[in-house]
CSV table of C-alpha atoms and ligand atoms in Angstrom, one decimal:
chain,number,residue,atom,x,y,z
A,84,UNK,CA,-18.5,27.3,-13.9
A,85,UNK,CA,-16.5,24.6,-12.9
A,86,UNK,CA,-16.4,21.6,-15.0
A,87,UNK,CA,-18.9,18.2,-12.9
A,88,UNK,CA,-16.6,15.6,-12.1
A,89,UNK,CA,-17.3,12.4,-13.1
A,90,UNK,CA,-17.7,9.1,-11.4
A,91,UNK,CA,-14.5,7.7,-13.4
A,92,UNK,CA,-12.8,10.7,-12.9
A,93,UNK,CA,-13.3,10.7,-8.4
A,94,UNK,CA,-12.3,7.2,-9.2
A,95,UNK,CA,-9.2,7.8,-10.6
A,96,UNK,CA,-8.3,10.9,-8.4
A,97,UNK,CA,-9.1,8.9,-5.6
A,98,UNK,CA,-6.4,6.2,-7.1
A,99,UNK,CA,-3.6,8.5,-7.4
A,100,UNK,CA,-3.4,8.9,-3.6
A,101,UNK,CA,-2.2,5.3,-3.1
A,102,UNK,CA,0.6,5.0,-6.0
A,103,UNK,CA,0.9,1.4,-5.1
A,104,UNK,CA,-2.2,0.5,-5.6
A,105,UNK,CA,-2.7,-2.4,-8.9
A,106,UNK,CA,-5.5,-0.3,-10.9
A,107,UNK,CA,-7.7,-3.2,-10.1
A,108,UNK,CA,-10.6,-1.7,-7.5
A,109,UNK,CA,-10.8,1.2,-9.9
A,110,UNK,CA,-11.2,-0.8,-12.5
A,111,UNK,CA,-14.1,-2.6,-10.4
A,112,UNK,CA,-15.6,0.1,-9.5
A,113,UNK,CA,-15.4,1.8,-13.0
A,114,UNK,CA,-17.6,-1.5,-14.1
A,115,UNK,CA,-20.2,-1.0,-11.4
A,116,UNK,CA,-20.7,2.0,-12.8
A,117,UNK,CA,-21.0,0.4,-15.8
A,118,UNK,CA,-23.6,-2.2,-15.1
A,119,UNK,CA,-25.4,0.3,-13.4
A,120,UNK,CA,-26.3,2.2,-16.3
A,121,UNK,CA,-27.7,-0.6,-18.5
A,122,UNK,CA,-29.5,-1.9,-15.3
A,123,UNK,CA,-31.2,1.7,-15.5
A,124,UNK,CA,-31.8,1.7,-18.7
A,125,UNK,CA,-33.6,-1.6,-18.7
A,126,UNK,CA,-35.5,-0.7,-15.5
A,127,UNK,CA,-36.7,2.8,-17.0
A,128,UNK,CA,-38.3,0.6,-19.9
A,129,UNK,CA,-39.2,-2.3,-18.3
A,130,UNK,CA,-43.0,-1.5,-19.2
A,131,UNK,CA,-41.9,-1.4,-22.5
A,132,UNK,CA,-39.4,-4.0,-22.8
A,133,UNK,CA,-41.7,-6.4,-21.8
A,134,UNK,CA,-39.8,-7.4,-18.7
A,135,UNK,CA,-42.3,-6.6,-16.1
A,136,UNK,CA,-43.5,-9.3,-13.4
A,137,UNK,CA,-42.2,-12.4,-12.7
A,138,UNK,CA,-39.4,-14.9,-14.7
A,139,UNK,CA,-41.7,-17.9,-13.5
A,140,UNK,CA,-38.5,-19.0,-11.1
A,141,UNK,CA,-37.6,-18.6,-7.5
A,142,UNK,CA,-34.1,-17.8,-5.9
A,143,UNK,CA,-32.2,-18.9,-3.1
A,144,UNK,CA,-34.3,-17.1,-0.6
A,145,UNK,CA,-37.5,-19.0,-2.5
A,146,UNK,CA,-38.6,-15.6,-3.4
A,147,UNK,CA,-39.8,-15.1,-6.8
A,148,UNK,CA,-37.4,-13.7,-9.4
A,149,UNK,CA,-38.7,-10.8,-11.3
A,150,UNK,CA,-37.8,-10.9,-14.9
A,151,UNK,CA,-35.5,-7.5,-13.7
A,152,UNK,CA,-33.9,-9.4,-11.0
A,153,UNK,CA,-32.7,-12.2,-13.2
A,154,UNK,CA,-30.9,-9.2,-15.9
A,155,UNK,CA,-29.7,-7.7,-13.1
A,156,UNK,CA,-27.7,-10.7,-11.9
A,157,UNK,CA,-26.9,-11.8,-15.4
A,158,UNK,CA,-25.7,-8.1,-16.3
A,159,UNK,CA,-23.7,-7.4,-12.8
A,160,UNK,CA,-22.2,-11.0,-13.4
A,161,UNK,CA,-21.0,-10.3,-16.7
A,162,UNK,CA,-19.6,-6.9,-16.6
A,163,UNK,CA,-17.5,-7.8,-13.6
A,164,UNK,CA,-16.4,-11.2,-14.8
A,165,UNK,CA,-15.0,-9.7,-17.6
A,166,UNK,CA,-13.2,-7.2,-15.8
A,167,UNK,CA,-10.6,-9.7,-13.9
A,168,UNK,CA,-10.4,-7.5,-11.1
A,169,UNK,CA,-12.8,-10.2,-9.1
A,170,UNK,CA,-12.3,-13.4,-8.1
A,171,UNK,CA,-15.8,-14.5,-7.0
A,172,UNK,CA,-19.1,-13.0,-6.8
A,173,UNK,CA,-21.7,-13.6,-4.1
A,174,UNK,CA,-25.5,-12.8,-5.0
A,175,UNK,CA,-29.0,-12.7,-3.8
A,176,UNK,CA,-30.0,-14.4,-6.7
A,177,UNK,CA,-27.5,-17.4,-6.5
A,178,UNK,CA,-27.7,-20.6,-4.1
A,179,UNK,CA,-23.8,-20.7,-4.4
A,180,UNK,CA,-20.8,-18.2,-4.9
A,181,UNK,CA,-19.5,-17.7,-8.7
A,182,UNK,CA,-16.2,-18.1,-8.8
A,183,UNK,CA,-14.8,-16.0,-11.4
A,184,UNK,CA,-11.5,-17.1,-14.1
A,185,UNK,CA,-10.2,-20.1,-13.6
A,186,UNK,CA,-12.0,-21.6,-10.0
A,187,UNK,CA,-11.5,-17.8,-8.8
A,188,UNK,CA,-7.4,-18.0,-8.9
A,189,UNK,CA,-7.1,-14.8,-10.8
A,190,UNK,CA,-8.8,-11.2,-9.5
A,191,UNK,CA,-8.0,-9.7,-6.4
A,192,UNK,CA,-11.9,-9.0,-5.5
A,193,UNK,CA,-14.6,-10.7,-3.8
A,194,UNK,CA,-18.1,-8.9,-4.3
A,195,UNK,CA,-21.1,-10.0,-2.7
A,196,UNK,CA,-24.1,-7.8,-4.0
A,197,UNK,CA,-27.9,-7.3,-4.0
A,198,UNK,CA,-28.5,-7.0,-7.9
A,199,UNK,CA,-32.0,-5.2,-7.2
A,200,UNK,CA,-33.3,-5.2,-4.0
A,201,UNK,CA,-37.0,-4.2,-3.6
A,202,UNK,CA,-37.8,-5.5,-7.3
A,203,UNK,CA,-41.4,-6.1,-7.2
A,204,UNK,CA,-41.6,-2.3,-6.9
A,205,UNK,CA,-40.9,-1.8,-10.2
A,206,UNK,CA,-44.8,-3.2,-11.6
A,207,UNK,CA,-45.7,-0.1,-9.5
A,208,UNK,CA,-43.4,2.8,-10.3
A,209,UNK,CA,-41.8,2.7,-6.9
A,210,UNK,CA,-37.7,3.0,-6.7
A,211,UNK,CA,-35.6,0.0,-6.3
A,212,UNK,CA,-31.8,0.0,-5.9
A,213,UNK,CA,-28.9,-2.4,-6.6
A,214,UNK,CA,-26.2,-3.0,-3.0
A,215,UNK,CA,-22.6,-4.2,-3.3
A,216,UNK,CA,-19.8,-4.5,-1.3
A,217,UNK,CA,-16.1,-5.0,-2.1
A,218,UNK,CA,-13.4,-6.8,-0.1
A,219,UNK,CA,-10.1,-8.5,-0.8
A,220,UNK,CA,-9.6,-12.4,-1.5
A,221,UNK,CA,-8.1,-14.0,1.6
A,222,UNK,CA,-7.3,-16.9,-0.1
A,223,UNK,CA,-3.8,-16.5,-1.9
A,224,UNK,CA,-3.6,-15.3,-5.7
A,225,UNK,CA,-3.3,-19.1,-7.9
A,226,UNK,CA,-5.5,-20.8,-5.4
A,227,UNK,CA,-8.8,-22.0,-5.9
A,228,UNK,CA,-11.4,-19.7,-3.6
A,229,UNK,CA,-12.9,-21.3,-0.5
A,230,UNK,CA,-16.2,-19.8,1.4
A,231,UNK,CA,-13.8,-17.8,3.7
A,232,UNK,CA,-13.2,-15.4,1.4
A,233,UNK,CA,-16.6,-14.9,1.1
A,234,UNK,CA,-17.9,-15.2,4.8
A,235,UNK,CA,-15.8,-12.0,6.2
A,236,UNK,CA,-16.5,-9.3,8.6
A,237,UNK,CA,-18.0,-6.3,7.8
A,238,UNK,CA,-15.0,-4.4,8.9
A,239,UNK,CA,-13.0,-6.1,5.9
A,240,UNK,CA,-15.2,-4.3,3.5
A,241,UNK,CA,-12.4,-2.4,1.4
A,242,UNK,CA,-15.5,-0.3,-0.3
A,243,UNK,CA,-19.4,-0.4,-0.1
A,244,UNK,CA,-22.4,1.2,-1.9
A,245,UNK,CA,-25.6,1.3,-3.6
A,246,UNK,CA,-27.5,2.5,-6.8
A,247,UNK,CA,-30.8,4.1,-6.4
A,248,UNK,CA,-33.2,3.7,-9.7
A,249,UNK,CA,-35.5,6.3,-8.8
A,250,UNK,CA,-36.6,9.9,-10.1
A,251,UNK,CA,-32.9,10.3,-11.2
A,252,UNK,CA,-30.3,7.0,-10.6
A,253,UNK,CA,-27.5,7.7,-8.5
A,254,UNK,CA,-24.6,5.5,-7.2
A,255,UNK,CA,-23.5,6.4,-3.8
A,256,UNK,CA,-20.5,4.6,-2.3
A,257,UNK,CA,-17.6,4.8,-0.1
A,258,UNK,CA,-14.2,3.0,0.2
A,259,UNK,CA,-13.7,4.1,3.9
A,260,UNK,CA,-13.0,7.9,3.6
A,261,UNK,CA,-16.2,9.3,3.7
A,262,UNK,CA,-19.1,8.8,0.9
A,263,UNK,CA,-19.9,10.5,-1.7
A,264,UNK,CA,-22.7,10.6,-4.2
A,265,UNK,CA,-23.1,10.8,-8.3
A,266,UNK,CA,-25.9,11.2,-10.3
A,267,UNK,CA,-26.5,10.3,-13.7
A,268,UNK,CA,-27.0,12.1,-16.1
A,269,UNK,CA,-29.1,9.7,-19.5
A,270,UNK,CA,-28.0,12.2,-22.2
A,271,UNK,CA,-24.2,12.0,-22.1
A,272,UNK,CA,-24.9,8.4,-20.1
A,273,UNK,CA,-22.3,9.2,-17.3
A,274,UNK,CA,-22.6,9.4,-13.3
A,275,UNK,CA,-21.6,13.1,-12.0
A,276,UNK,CA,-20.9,13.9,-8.5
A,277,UNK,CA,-23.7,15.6,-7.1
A,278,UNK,CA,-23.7,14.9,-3.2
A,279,UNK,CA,-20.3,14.9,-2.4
A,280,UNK,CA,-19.1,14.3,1.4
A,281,UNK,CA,-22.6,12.9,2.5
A,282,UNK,CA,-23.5,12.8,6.1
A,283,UNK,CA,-26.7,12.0,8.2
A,284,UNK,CA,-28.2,15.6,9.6
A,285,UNK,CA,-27.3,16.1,13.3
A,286,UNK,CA,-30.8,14.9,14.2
A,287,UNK,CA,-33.0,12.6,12.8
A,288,UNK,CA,-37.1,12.6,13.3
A,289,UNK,CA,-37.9,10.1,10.4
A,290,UNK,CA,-39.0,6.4,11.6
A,291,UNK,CA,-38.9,3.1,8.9
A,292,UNK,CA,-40.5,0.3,9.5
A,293,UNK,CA,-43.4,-2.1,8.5
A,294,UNK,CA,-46.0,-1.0,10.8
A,295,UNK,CA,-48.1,-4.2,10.0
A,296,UNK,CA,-45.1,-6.4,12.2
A,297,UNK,CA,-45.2,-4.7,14.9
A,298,UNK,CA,-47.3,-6.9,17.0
A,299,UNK,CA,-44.8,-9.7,16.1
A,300,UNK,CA,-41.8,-7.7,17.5
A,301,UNK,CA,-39.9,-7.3,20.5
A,302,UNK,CA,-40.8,-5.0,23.4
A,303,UNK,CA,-37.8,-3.0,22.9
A,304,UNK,CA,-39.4,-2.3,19.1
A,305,UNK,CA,-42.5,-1.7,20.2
A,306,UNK,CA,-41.5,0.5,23.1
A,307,UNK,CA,-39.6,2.8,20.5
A,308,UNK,CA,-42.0,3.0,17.8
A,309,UNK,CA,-44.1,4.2,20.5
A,310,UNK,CA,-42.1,6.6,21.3
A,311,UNK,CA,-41.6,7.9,18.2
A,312,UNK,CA,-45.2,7.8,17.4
A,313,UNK,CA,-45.8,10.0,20.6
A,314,UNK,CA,-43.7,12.7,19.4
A,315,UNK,CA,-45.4,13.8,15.8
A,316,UNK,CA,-45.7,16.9,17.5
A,317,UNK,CA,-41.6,17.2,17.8
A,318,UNK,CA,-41.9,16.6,14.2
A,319,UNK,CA,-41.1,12.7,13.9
A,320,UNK,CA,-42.8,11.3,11.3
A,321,UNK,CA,-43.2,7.8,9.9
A,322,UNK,CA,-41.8,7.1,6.2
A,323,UNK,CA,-41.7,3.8,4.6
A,324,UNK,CA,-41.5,2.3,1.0
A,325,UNK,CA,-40.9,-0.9,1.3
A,326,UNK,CA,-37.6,-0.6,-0.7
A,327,UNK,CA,-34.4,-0.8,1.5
A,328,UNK,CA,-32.3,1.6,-0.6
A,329,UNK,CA,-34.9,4.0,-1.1
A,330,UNK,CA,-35.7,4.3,2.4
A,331,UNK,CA,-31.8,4.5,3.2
A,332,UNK,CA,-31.3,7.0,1.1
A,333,UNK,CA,-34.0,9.4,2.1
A,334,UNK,CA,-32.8,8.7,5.8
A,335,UNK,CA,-29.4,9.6,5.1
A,336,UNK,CA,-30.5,12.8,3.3
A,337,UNK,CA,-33.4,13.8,5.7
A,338,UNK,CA,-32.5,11.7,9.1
A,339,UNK,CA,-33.8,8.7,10.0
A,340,UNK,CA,-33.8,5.2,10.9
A,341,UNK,CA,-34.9,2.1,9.5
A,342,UNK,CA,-35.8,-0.9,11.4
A,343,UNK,CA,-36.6,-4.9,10.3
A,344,UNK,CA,-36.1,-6.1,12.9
A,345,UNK,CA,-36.6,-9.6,14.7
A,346,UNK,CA,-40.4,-11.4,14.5
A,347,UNK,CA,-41.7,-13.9,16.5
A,348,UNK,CA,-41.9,-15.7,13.3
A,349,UNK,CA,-38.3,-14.3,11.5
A,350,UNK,CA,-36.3,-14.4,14.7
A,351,UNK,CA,-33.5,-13.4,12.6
A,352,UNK,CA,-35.9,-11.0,10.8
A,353,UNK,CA,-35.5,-10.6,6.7
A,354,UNK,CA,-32.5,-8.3,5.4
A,355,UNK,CA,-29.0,-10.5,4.6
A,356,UNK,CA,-26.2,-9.3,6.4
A,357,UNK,CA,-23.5,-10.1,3.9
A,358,UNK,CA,-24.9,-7.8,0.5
A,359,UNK,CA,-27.7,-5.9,2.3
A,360,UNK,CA,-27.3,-5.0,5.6
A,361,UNK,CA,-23.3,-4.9,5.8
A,362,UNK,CA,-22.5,-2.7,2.7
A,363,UNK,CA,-25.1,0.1,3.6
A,364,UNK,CA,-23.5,-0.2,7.3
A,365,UNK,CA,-20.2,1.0,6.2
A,366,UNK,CA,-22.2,3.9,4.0
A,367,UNK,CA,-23.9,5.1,7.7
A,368,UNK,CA,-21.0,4.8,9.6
A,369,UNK,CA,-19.0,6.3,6.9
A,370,UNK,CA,-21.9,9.0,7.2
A,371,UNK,CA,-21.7,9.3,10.6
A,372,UNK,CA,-24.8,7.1,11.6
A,373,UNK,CA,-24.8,3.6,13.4
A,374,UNK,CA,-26.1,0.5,12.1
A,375,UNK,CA,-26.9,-2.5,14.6
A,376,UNK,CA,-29.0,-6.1,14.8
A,377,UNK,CA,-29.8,-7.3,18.4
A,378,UNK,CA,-26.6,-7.9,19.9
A,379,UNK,CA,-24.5,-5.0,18.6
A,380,UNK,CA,-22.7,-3.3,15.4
A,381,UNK,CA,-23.7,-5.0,12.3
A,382,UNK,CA,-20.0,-4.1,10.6
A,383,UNK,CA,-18.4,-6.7,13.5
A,384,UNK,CA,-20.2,-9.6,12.2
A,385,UNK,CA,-18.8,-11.9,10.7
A,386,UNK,CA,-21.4,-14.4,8.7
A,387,UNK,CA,-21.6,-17.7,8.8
A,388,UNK,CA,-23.7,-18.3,5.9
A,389,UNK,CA,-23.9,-16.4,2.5
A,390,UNK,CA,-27.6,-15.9,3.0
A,391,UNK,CA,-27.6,-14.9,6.4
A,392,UNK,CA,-30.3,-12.7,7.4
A,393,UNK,CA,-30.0,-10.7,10.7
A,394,UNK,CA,-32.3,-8.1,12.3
A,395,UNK,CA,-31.5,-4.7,10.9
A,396,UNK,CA,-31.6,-1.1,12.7
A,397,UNK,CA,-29.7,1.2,10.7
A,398,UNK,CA,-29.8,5.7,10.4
A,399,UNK,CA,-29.1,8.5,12.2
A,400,UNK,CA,-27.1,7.9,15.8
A,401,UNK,CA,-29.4,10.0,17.7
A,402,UNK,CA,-32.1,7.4,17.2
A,403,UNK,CA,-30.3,4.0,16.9
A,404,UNK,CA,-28.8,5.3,20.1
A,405,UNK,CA,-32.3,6.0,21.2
A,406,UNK,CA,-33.6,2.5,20.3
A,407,UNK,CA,-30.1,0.9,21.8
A,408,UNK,CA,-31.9,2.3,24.9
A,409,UNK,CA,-34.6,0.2,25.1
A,410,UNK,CA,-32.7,-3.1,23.9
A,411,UNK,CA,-30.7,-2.2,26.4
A,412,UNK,CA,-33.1,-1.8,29.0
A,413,UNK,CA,-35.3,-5.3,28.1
A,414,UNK,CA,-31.4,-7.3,29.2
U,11,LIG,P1,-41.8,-6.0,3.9
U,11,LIG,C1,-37.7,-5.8,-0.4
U,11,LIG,O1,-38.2,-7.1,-0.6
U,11,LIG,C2,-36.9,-5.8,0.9
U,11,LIG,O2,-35.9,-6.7,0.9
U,11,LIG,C3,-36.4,-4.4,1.2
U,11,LIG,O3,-36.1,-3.7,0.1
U,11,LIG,C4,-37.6,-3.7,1.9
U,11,LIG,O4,-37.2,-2.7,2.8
U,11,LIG,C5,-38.2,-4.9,2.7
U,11,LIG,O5,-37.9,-6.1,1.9
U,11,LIG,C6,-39.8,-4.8,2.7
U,11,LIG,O6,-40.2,-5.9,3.4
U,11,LIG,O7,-41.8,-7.2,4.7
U,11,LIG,O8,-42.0,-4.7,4.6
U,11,LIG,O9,-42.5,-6.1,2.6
């Protein structure tokens, strides 16, 4: 039987096939995998630990802060920190970047992340997941940070991924040649690979969205969720959590898409391009899916804000494709 790779290990593999590179994404990426696990293990107790409900504080996004939010930030910020590979980190939970070392000089790294998404799922049980993406500094090495080397394109993403705290916690990323998936395993506390190579099946019949918006949506949304709903009998059915990773991630396994898109109250709907939407575009494209907001790919946006939030259809191409149809039709 052949010996399970681990994370570190496809880490460093993947390392040896650029020679020049500095050690310093695979360090990065070593201490995701890092945070990850003490993020799980906090979350698996969190009953226990006493860290259930709310920290009595709001974020950014004047959303209330679970008690598991705030570790998650404060963990993520930490571990990476420390590792000098980054030179500012962008969160959810933060009004402002974090400039990292001295005013973000040193590191090569900008990360913007979603320290866990979906966190009032956790009083029920339900899975909730962590998002990150990874791009270079554009600002020179020795020079204080400035918000353009934060507010970049998605197509400057040098790696992208998530981490799924669910029935078992897996980190699935990608650094642009294809993504691949580990899952952890508690008793020896390391990340094996387990889905290597992922990819969207041909055809997807699943359909994600909060069906209680719908009468706030577009016609081109409403059109294609009636669609779908028409064709139960060709096997589409409707699947939604109300946590972004886990409904990602059983789309990318079992086909589907996921939709937030733009309300008559949210015109710009509710997901954040830079550390939600963005990072888990590069994963479907990587996977051979599509992800797109109203006007086109989400990976060609470049954000203007930190916070940005922009309407979100993301899966299998077959049906973004399909729902590109009727956007395209309403112009
Ligand atoms: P709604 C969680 O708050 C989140 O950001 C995503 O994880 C999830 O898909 C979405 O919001 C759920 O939003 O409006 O359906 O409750």
């Amino acid at each position: 039987m052949s010996k399970a790779t681990t994370f570190g290990e496809f880490i460093m593999d993947g390392q040896a096939e650029f020679p020049f590179v500095s050690g310093q994404l695979t360090r990065l990426l070593t201490d995701i995998g890092v945070a990850a696990k003490i993020v799980n293990h906090q979350v698996n107790r969190a009953g226990l630990a006493g860290i259930l409900g709310d920290a009595g504080s709001t974020n950014i996004q004047d959303e209330t802060q679970q008690k598991l939010d705030v570790f998650a930030d404060v963990t993520f910020m930490r571990i990476l920190t420390a590792g000098k590979s980054v030179a500012g980190i962008g969160s959810e939970e933060q009004e402002e970047p974090i400039l990292c070392g001295d005013l973000g000089k040193a590191g090569k790294y900008i990360v913007l992340i979603d320290p866990l998404d979906g966190s009032s799922n956790v009083d029920v049980n339900v899975s909730i997941g962590t998002i990150f993406r990874i791009q270079r500094r554009k600002t020179p090495m020795g020079e204080p940070l400035t918000k353009h080397d934060f507010l970049q394109a998605g197509t400057e993403q040098v790696a992208s991924g998530y981490v799924l705290y669910g029935s078992s916690t897996m980190l699935v990323y990608t650094t642009g040649s294809g993504v691949n998936g580990f899952t952890l395993d508690p008793a020896v506390g390391e990340f094996f690979l387990s889905h290597p190579g992922m990819k969207f099946p041909e055809i997807g019949k699943i359909y994600s969205m909060n069906d209680a918006l719908l009468s706030k949506c577009s016609t081109p949304t409403k059109l294609f969720i009636e669609e779908c709903r028409e064709n139960t009998d060709a096997g589409f059915i409707a699947r939604y959590i109300g946590s972004l990773v886990s409904d990602f991630h059983r789309n990318l396994i079992h086909g589907g898409i996921y939709l937030y898109p733009s309300l008559k109250d949210k015109p710009e709907g509710k997901l954040r391009l830079l550390y939600e939407c963005s990072p888990l575009a590069f994963i479907a494209e990587q996977a051979g899916g599509l992800a797109i907001d109203d006007h086109g790919s989400i990976l060609e946006k470049t954000p203007t804000d930190l916070h940005q939030r922009v309407p979100y259809y993301v899966g299998n191409k077959n049906l973004v494709e399909a729902f590109l149809k009727f956007q395209q039709a309403e112009k």
